[in-house]
Coordinates of C-alpha atoms in Angstrom, one line a residue:
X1 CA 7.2 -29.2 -13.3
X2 CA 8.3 -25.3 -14.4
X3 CA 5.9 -22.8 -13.8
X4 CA 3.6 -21.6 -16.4
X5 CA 1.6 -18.0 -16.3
X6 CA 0.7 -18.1 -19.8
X7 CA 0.2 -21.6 -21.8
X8 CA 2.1 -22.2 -25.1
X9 CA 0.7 -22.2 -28.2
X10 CA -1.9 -19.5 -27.7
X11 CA -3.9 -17.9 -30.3
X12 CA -4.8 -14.5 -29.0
X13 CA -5.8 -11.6 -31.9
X14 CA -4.1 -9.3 -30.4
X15 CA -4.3 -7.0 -33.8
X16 CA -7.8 -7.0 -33.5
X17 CA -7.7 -5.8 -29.7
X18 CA -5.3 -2.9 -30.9
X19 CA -8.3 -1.3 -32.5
X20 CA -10.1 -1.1 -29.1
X21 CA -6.6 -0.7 -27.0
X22 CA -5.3 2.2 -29.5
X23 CA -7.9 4.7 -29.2
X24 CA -7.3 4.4 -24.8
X25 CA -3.6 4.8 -25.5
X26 CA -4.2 8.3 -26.9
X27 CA -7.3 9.1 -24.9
X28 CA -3.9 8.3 -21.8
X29 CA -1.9 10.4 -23.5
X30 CA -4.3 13.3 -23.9
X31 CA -4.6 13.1 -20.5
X32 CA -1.5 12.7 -19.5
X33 CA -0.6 15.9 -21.4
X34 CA -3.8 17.9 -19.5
X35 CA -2.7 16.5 -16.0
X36 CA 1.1 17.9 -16.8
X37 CA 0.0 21.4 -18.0
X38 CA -2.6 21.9 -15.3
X39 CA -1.8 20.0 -12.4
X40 CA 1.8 20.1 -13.0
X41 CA 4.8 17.6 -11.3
X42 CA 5.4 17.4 -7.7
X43 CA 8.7 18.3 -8.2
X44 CA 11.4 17.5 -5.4
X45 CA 14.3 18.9 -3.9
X46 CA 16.5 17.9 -6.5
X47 CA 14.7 20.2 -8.9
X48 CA 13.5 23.2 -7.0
X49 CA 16.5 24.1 -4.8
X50 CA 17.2 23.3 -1.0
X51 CA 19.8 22.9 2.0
X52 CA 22.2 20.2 2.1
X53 CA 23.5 18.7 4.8
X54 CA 25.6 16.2 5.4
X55 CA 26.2 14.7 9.3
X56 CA 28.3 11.9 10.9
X57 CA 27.3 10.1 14.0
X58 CA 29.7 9.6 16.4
X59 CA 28.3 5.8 16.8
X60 CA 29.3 3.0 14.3
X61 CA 25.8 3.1 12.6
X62 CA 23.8 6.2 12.2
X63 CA 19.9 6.1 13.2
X64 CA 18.0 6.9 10.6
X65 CA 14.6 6.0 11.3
X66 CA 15.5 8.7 14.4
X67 CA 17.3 11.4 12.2
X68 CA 14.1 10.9 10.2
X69 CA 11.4 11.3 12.4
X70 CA 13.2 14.6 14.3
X71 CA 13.6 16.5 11.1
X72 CA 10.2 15.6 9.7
X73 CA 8.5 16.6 12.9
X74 CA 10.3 20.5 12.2
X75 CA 7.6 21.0 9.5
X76 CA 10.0 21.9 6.5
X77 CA 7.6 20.2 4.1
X78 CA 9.7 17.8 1.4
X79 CA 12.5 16.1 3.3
X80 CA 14.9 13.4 2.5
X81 CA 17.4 11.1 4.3
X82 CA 19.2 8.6 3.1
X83 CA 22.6 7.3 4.4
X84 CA 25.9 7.4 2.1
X85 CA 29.2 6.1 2.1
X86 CA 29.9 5.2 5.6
X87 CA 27.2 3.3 7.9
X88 CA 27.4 6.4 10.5
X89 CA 26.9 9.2 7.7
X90 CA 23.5 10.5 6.6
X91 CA 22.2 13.3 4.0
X92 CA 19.6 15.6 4.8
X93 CA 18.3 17.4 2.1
X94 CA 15.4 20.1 2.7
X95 CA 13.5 21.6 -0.1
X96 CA 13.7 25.5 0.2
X97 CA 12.4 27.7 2.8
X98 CA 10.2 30.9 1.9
X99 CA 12.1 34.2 3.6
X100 CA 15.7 34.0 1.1
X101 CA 18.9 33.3 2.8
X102 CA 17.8 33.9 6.4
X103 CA 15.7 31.1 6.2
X104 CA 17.6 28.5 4.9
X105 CA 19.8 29.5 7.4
X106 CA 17.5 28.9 10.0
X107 CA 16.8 25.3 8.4
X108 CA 20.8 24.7 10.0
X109 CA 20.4 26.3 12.8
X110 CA 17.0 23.9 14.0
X111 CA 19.1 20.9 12.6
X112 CA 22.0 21.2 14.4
X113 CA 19.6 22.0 17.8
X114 CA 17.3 18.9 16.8
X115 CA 20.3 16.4 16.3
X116 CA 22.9 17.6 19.2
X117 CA 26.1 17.0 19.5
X118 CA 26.3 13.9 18.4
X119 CA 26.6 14.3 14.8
X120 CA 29.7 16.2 13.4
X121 CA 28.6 18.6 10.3
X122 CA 31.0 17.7 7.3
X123 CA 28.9 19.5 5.0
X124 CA 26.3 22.1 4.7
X125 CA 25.2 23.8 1.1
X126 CA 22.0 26.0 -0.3
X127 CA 21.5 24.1 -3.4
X128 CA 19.6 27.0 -5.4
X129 CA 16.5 27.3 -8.4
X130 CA 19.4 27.8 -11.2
X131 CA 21.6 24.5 -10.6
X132 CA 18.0 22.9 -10.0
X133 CA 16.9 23.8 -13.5
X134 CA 20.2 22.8 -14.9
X135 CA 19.5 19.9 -13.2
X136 CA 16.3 19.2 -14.9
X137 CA 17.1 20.3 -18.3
X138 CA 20.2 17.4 -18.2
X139 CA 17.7 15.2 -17.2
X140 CA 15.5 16.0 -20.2
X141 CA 18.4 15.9 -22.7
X142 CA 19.3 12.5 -21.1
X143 CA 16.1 10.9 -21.9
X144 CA 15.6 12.8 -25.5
X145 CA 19.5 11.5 -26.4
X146 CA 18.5 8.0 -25.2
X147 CA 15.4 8.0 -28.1
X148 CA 17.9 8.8 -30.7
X149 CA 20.4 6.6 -30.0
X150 CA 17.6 3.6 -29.9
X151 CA 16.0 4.7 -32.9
X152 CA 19.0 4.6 -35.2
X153 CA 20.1 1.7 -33.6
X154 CA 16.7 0.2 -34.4
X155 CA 16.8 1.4 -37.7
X156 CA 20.2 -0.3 -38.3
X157 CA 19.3 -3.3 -37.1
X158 CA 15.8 -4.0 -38.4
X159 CA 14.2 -2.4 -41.1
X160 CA 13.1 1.8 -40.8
X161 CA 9.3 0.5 -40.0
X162 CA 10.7 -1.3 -37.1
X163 CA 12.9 1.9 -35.6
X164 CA 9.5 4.4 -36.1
X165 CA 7.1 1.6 -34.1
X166 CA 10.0 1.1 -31.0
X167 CA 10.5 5.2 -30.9
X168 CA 6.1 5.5 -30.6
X169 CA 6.1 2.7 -27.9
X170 CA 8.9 4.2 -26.3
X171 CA 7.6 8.1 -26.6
X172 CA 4.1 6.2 -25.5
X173 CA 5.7 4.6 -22.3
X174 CA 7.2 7.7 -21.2
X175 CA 4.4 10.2 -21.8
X176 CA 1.9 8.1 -19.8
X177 CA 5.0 7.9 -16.8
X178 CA 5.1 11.6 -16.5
X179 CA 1.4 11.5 -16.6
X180 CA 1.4 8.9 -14.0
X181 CA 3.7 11.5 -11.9
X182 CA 1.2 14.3 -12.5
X183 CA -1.8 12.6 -11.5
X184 CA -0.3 10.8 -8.0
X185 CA 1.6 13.7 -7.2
X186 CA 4.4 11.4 -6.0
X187 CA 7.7 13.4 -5.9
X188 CA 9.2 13.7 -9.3
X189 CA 13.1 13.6 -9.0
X190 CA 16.8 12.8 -10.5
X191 CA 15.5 9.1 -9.6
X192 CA 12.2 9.9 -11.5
X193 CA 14.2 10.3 -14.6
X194 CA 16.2 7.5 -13.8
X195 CA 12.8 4.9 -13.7
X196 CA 11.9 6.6 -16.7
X197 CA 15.0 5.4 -18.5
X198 CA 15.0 1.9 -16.6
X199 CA 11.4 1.5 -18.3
X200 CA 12.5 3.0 -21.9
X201 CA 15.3 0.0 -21.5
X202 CA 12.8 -3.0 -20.1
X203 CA 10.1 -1.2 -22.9
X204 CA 12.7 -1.4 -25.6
X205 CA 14.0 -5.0 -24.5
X206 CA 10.2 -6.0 -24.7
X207 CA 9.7 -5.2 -27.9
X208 CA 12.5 -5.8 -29.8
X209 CA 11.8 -9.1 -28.7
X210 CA 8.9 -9.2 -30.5
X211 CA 10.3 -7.2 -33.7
X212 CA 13.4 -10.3 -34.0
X213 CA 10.2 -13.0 -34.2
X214 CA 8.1 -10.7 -36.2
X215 CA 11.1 -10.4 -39.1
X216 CA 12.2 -13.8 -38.5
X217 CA 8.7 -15.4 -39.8
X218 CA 8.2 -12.7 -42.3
X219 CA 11.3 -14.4 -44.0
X220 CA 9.5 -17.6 -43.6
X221 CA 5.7 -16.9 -44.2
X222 CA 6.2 -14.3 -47.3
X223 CA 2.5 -15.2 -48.2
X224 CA 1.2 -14.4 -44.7
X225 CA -1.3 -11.2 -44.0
X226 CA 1.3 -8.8 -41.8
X227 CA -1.7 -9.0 -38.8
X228 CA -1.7 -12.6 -39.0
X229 CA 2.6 -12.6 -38.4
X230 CA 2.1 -10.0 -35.4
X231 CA -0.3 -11.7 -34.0
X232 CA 2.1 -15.2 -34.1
X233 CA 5.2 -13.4 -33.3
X234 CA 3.5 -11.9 -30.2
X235 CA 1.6 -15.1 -28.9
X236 CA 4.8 -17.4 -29.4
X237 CA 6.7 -14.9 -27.4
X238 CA 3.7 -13.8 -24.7
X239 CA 4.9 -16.7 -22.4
X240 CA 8.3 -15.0 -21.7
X241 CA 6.5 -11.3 -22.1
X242 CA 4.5 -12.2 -19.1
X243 CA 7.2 -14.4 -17.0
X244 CA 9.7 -11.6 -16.9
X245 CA 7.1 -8.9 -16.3
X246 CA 5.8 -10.5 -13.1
X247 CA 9.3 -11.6 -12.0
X248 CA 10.0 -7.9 -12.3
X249 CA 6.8 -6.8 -10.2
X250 CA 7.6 -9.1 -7.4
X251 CA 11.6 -7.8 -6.7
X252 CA 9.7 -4.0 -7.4
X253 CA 6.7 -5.0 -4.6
X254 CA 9.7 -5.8 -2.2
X255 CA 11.4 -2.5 -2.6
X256 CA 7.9 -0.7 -2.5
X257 CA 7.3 -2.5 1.3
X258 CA 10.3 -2.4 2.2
X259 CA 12.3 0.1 0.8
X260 CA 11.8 2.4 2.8
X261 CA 10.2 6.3 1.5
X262 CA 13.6 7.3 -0.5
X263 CA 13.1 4.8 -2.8
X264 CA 9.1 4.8 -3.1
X265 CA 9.0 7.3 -6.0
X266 CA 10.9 5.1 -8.4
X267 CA 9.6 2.1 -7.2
X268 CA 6.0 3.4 -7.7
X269 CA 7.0 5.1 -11.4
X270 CA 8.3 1.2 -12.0
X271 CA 5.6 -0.6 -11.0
X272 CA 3.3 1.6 -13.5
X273 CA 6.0 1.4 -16.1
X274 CA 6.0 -2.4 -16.3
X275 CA 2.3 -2.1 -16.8
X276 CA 2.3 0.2 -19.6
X277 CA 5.5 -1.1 -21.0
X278 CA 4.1 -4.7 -21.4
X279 CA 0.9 -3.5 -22.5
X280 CA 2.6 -1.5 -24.9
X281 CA 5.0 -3.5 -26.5
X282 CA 2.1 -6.1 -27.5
X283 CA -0.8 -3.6 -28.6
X284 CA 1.6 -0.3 -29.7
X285 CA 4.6 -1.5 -31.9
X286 CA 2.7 -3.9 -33.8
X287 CA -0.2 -1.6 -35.5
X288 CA 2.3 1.4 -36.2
X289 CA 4.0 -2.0 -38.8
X290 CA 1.3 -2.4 -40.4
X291 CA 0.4 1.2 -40.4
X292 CA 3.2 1.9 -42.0
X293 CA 2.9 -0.6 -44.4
X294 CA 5.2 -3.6 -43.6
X295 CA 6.0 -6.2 -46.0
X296 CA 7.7 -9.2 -46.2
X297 CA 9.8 -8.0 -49.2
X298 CA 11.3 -5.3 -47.2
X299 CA 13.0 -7.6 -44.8
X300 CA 16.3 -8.1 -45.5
X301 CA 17.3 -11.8 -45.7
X302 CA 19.5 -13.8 -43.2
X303 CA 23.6 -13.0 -44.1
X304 CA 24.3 -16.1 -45.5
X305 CA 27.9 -17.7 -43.9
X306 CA 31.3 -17.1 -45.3
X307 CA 32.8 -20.7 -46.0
X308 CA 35.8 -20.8 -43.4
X309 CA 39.1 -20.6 -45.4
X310 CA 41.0 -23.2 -45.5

């Protein structure tokens, strides 16, 4: 028997919950714009400058639970460790040091007396505010070229209504992620940005989804209120909304228990993404259509076939 979250055939007026839904979406989004101009981002290493270094350990497999908890015990504030390439080689990355150079020296120095001589030192590099900012301003640019290229994709696929409501629920799902950053004051990095694109793709995924059903019975119902299609398009697809969401959250609680710390802050930014980006694509796309005055004549009709040539 296959496992069923949501039954079919449901009946849910979800158009009349936007009205209630659509005013907490923007009160959210208020907030989230207050939290980021007065609390501000947690921002990491990769974004405010640090030391670099890179070890090998002269056994097969580098420990990094150890390398871990000897560094962290120096008090340097933010620091990361993850392995790379080989098993035996490890980065350490340290945000900046107050005191300039001498300091960030000294981050070396207590490394190298922490670790011993077990470890050879293949790489060690000041990583400073100006390549940080560069840094941060790609990562913008990344995100704002990623709502371009959707929304004119959008808008040559479906009809111009359709590319304006996927760019709001999109702008919507990544407003309320940053504000999610600003109010947990979880570590906002290069991997940050990347959960922030990995939900703009699930977000956009979602809900064209639910535009392809919505245009496909507004060709067949040209009679029907435009509420009254939403409201189908978005109950006859809620079963799969909700099946992949929660397969989604289960793979993302692994990685959030097990994971380990270097991977907490995109786990966490995903967990809240898939939140907000189901929510979303159900309660945001559908009333910017109607606001903006969808109807069923300006939905272009099926291309009929070419007859094969003979």
């Amino acid at each position: 028997m296959p496992l069923r979250l949501i039954p079919d055939n449901t009946n849910y007026p979800f158009m009349k919950w936007a009205k209630i839904r659509t005013p907490i979406s923007l009160a959210l989004i208020v907030l989230s714009f207050v939290l980021f101009f007065t609390v501000g981002l947690n921002v990491g290493i990769d974004f405010k400058g640090g030391t670099v270094i890179e070890v090998q350990s002269s056994e097969p497999v580098a420990d990094i639970a150890s390398i871990r908890e000897k560094v962290g015990g120096l008090d340097f504030g933010d620091v990361q460790i993850q392995g790379i390439g080989q098993p035996n080689q490890v980065l350490i990355r340290v945000a900046t040091q107050p005191g300039g150079e001498e300091a960030q020296q000294e981050v070396v120095r207590k490394v190298r007396a922490t670790l011993g001589e077990t470890y050879e030192y293949r790489r060690v590099e000041v990583v400073g505010p100006r390549v940080s900012g560069e840094l941060a301003w790609t990562g913008t640019i990344a995100v704002i070229m990623t709502m371009i290229g959707i929304m004119a994709y959008i808008w040559f696929r479906f009809e111009w209504q359709f590319s304006i409501g996927a760019i709001a629920t999109l702008i919507h799902d990544s407003i309320l992620t940053v504000g999610f950053f600003a109010a947990t004051q979880i570590d906002f990095n290069l991997t940050s940005i990347a959960a922030i694109l990995t939900i703009i793709g699930y977000s956009l995924n979602d809900t064209v989804v639910i535009f392809d059903r919505i245009r496909e019975i507004l060709r067949r119902y040209k009679q029907m209120p435009v509420s009254d299609i939403i409201d189908l398009a978005t109950n006859q697809t809620l079963a799969r909304t909700i099946m992949t969401s929660v397969t989604i959250l289960l793979a993302l609680g692994s990685l959030w228990f097990f994971g380990g710390p270097v991977v907490r802050s995109f786990t966490a930014a995903m967990i809240w993404g898939i939140f907000v980006a189901t929510a979303s694509s159900i309660f945001i796309g559908g009333p910017i259509l109607i606001y903006f005055n969808l109807r069923p004549t300006a939905v272009a009709p099926p291309a009929e076939k070419q007859p094969a040539e003979a």
